[in-house]
PDB file of C-alpha atoms and ligand atoms in Angstrom:
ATOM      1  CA  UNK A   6     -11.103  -8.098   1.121  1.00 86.00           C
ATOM      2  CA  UNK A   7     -10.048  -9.838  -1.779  1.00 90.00           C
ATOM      3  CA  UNK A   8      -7.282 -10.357  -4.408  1.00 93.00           C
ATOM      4  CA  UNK A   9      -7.603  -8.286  -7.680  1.00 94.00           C
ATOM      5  CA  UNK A  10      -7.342  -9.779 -11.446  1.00 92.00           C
ATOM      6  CA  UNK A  11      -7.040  -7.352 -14.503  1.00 91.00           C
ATOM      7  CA  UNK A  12     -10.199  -7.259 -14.990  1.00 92.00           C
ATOM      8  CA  UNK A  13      -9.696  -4.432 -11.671  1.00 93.00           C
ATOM      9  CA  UNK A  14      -7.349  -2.062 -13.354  1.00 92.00           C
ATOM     10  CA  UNK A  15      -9.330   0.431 -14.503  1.00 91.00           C
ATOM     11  CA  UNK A  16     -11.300   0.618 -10.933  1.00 93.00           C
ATOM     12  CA  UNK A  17      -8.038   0.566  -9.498  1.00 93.00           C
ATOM     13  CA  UNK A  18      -6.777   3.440 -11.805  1.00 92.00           C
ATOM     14  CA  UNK A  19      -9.989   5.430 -10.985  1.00 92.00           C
ATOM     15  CA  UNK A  20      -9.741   5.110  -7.274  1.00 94.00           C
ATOM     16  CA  UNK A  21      -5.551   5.979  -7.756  1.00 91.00           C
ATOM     17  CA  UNK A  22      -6.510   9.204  -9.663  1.00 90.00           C
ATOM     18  CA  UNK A  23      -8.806  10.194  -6.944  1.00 90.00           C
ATOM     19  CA  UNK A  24      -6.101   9.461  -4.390  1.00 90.00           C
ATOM     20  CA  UNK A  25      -2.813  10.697  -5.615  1.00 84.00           C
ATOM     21  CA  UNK A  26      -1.452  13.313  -8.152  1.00 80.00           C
ATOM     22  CA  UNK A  27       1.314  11.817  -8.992  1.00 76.00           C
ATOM     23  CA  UNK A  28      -0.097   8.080  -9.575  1.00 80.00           C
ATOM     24  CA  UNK A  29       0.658   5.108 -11.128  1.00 84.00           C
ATOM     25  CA  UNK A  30       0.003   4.564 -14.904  1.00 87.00           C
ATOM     26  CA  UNK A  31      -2.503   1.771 -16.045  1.00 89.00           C
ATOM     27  CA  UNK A  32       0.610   0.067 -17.708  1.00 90.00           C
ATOM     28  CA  UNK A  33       2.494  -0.089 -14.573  1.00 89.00           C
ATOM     29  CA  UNK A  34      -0.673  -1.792 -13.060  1.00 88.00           C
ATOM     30  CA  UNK A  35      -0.866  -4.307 -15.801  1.00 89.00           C
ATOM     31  CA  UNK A  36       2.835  -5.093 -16.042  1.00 89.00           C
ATOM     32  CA  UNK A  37       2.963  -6.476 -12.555  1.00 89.00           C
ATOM     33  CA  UNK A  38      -0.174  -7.858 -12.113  1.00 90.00           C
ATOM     34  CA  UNK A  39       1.042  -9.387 -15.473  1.00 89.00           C
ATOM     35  CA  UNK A  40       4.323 -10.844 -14.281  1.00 89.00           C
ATOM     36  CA  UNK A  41       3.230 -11.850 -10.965  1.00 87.00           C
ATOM     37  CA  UNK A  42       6.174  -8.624  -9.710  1.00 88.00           C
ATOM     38  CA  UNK A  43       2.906  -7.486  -7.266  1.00 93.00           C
ATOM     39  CA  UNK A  44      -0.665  -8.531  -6.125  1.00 94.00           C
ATOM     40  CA  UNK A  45      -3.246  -6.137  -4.999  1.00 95.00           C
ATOM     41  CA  UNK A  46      -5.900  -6.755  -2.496  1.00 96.00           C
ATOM     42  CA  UNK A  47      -9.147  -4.904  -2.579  1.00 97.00           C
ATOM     43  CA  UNK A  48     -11.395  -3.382  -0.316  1.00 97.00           C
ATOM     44  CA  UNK A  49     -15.545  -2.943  -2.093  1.00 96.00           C
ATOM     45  CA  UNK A  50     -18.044  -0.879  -0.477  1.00 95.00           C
ATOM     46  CA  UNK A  51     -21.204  -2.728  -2.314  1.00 94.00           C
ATOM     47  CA  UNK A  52     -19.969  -3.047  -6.218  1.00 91.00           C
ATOM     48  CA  UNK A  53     -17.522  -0.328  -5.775  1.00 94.00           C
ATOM     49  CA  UNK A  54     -14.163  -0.247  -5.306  1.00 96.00           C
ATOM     50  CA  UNK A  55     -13.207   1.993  -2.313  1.00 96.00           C
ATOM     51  CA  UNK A  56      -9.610   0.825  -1.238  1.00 97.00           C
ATOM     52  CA  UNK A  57      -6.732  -1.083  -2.218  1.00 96.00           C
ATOM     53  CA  UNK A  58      -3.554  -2.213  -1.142  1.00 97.00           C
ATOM     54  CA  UNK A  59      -0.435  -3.689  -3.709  1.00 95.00           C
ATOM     55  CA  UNK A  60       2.004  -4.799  -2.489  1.00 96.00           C
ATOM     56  CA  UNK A  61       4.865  -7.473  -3.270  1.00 95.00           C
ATOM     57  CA  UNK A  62       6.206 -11.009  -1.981  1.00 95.00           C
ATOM     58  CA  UNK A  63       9.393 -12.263  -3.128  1.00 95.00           C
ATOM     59  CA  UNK A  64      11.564 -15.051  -1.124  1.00 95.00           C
ATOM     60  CA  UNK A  65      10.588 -14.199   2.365  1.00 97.00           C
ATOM     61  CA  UNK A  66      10.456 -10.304   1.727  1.00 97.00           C
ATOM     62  CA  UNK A  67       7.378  -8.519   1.469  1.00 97.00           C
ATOM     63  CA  UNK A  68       6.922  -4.806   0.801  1.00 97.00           C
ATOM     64  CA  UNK A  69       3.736  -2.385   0.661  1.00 97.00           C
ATOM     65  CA  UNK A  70       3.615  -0.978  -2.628  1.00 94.00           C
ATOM     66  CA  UNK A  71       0.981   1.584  -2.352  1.00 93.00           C
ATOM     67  CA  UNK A  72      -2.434   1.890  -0.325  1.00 96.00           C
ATOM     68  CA  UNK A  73      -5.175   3.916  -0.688  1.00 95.00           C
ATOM     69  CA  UNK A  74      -8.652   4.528   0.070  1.00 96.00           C
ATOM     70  CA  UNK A  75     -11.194   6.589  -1.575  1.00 96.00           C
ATOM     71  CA  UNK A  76     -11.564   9.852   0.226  1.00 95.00           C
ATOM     72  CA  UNK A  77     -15.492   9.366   0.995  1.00 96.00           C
ATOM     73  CA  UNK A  78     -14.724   6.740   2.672  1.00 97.00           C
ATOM     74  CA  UNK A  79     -12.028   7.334   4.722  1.00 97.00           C
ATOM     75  CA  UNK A  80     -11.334   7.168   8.948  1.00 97.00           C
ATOM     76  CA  UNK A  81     -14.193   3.714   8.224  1.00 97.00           C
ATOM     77  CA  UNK A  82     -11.348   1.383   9.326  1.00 97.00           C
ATOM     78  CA  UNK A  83     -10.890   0.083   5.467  1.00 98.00           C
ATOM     79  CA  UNK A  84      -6.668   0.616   5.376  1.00 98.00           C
ATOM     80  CA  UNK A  85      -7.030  -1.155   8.810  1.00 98.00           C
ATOM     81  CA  UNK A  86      -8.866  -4.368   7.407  1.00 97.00           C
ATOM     82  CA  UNK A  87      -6.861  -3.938   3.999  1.00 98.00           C
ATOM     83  CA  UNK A  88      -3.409  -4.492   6.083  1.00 98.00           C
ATOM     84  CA  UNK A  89      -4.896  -6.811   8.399  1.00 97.00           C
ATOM     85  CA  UNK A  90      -5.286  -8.788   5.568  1.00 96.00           C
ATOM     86  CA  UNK A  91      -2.059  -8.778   3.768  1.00 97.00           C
ATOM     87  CA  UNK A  92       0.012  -9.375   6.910  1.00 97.00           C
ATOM     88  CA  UNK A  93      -2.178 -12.294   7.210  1.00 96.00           C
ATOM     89  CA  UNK A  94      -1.576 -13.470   4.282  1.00 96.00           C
ATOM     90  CA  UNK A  95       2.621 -12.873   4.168  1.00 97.00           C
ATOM     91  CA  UNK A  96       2.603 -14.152   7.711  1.00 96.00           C
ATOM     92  CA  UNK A  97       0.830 -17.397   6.496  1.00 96.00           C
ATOM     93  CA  UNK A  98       3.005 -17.368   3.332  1.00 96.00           C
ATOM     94  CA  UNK A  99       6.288 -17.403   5.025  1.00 96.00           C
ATOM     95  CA  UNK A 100       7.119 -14.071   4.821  1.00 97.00           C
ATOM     96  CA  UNK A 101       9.905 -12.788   7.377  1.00 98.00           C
ATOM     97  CA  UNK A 102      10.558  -9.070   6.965  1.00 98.00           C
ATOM     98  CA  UNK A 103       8.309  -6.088   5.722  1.00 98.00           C
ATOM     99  CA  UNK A 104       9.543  -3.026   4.451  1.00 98.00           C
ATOM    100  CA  UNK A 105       7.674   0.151   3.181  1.00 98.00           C
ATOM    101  CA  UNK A 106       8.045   3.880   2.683  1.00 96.00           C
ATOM    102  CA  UNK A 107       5.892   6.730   3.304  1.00 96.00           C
ATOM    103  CA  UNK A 108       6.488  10.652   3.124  1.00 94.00           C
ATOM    104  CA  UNK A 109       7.369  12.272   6.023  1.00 95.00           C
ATOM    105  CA  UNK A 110       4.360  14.346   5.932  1.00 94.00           C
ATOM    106  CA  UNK A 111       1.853  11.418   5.880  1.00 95.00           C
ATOM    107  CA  UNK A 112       0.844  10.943   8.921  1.00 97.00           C
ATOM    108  CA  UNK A 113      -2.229   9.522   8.769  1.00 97.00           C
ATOM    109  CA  UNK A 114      -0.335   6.555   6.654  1.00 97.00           C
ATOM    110  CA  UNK A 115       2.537   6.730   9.612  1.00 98.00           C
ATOM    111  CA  UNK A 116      -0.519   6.296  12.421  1.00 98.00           C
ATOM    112  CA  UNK A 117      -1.517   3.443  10.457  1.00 98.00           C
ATOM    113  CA  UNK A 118       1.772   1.846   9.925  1.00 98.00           C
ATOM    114  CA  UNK A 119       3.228   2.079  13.633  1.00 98.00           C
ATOM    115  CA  UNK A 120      -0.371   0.564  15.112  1.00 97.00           C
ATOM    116  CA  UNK A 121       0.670  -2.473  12.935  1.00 97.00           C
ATOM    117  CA  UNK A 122       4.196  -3.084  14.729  1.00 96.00           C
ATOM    118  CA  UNK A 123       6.612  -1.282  11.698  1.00 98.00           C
ATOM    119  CA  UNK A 124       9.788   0.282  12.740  1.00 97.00           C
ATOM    120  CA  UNK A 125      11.303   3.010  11.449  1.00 97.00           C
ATOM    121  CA  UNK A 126      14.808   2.172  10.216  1.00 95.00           C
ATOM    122  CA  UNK A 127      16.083   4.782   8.180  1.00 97.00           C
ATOM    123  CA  UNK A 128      15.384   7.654   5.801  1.00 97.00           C
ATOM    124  CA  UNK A 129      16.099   8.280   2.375  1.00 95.00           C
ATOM    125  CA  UNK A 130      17.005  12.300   1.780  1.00 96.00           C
ATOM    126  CA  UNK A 131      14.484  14.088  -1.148  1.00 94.00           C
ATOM    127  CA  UNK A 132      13.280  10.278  -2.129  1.00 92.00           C
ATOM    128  CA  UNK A 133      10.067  11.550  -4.119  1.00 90.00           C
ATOM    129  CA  UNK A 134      10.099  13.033  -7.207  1.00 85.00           C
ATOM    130  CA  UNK A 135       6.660  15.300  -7.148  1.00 82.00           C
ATOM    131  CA  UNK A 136       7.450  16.973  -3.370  1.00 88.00           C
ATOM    132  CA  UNK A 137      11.198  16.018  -3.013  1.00 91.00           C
ATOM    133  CA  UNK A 138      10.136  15.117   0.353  1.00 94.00           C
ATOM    134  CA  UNK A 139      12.215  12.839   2.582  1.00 95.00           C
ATOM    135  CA  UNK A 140      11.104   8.915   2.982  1.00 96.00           C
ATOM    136  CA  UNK A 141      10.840   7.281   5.977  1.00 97.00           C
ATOM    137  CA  UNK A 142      11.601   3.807   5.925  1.00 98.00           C
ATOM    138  CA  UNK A 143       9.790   1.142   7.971  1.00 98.00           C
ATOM    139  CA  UNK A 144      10.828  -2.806   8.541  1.00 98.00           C
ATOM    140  CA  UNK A 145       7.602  -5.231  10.123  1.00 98.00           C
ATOM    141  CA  UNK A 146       9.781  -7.966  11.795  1.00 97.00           C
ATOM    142  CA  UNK A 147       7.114 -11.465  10.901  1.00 96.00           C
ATOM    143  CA  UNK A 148       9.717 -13.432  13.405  1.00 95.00           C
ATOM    144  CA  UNK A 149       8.726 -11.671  16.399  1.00 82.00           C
ATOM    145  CA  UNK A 150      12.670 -11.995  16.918  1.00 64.00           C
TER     146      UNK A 150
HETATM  147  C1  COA B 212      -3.657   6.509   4.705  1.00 54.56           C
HETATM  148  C2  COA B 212      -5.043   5.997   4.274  1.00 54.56           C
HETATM  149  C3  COA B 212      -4.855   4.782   3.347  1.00 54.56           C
HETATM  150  C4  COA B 212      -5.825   5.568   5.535  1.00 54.56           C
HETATM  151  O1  COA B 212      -7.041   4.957   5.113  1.00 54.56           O
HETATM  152  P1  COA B 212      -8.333   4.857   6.076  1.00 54.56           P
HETATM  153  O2  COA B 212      -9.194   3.766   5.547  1.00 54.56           O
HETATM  154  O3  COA B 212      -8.920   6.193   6.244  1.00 54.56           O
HETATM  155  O4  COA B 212      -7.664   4.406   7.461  1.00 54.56           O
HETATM  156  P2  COA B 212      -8.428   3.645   8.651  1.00 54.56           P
HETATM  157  O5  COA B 212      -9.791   4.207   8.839  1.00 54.56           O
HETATM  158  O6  COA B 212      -8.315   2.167   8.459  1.00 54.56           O
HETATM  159  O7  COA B 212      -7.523   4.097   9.891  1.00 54.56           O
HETATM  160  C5  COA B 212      -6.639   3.200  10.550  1.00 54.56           C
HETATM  161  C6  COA B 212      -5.690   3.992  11.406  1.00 54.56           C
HETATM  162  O8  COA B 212      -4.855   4.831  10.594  1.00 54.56           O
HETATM  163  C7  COA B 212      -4.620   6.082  11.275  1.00 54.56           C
HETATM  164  N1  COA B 212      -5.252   7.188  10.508  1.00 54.56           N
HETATM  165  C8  COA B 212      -6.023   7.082   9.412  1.00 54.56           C
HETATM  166  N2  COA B 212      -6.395   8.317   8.986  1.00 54.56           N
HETATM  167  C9  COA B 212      -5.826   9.193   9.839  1.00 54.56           C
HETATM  168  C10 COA B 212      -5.821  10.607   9.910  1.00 54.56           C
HETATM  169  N3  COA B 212      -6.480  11.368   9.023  1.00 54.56           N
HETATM  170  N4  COA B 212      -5.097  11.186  10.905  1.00 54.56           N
HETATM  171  C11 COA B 212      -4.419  10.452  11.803  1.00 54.56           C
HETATM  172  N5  COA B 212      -4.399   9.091  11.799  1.00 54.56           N
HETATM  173  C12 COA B 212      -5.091   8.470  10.809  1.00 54.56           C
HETATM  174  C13 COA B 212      -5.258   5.953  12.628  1.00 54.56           C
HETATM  175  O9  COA B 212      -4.281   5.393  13.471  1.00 54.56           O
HETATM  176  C14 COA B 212      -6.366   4.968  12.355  1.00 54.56           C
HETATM  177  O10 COA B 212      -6.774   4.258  13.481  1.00 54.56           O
HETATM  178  P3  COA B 212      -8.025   4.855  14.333  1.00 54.56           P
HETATM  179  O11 COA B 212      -9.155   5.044  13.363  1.00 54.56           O
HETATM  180  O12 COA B 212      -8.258   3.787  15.339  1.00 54.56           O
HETATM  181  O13 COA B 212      -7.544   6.156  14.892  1.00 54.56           O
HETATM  182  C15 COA B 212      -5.868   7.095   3.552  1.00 54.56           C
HETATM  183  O14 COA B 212      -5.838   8.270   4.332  1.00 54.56           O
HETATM  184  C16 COA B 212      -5.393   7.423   2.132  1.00 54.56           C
HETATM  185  O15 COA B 212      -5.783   6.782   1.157  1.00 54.56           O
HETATM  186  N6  COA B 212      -4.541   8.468   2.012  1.00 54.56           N
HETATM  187  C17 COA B 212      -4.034   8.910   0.709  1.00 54.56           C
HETATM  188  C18 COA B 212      -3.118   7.903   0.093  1.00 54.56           C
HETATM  189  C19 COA B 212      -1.938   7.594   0.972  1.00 54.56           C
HETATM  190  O16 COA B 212      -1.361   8.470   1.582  1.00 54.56           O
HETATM  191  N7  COA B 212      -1.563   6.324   1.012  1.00 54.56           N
HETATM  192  C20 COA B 212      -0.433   5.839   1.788  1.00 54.56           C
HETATM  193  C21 COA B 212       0.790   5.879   0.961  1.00 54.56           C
HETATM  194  S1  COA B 212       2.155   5.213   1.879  1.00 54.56           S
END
């Protein structure tokens, strides 16, 4: 697991086309790696790229951006050690609260999320644009309060 420079986008856009339909553009990628708005932690498999997670820090707020792992190499435990290591890191970094969505119908991503203590706190009605599904939204209390 380690933190990815620019010199990852286009590994990160070829894993993100092989993960979602509607993905992120390469320009998106750069912008916030760019302006510091995101970092993205990597998972390799050898040389290649095979999962990553983005995801964003600001004050004591974190929030999971997007995961994904390559579909050959998926149910290996990668998201697992991918999150493992970002909470790490926020929890080490002073983070207090984590926040992420996920479509209602993911629930592989929902498994994944609830084994790593996040809450569900609320839903947001027809939230994305390809399905119009709803979101669910999950808090990850770093206080243990
Ligand atoms: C969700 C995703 C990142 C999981 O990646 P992964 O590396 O296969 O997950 P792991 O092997 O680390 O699994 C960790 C846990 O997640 C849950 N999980 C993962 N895949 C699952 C599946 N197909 N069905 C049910 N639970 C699943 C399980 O709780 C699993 O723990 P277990 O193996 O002890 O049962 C992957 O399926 C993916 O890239 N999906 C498409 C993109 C996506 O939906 N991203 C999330 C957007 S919010």
């Amino acid at each position: 697991m380690e933190l990815l420079g620019m010199d990852s986008i286009h590994e990160v856009m070829e894993l993100e086309k092989a993960c979602f339909e509607y993905h992120w553009t390469e320009e998106q990628f750069r912008l916030g790696l760019e302006r510091g708005a995101f970092f993205i932690f990597g998972a390799h498999e050898g040389e290649r790229l095979v999962g990553y997670l983005a995801f964003s820090m600001i004050v004591d707020e974190m929030e999971i951006l997007n995961l994904a792992v390559h579909p050959d190499f998926r149910r290996k435990g990668i998201a697992r050690e991918l999150l493992a290591a970002v909470m790490r890191m926020c929890g080490e970094r002073g983070m207090k609260s984590g926040f992420l969505d996920v479509k209602e119908s993911n629930a592989p991503a929902i498994a994944l999320y609830e084994k790593f203590g996040f809450r569900r706190n609320g839903v947001r009605k027809r939230y994305y644009p390809d399905t119009k599904e709803d979101a669910l939204l999950y808090r990850y209390d770093f206080t243990g309060e």
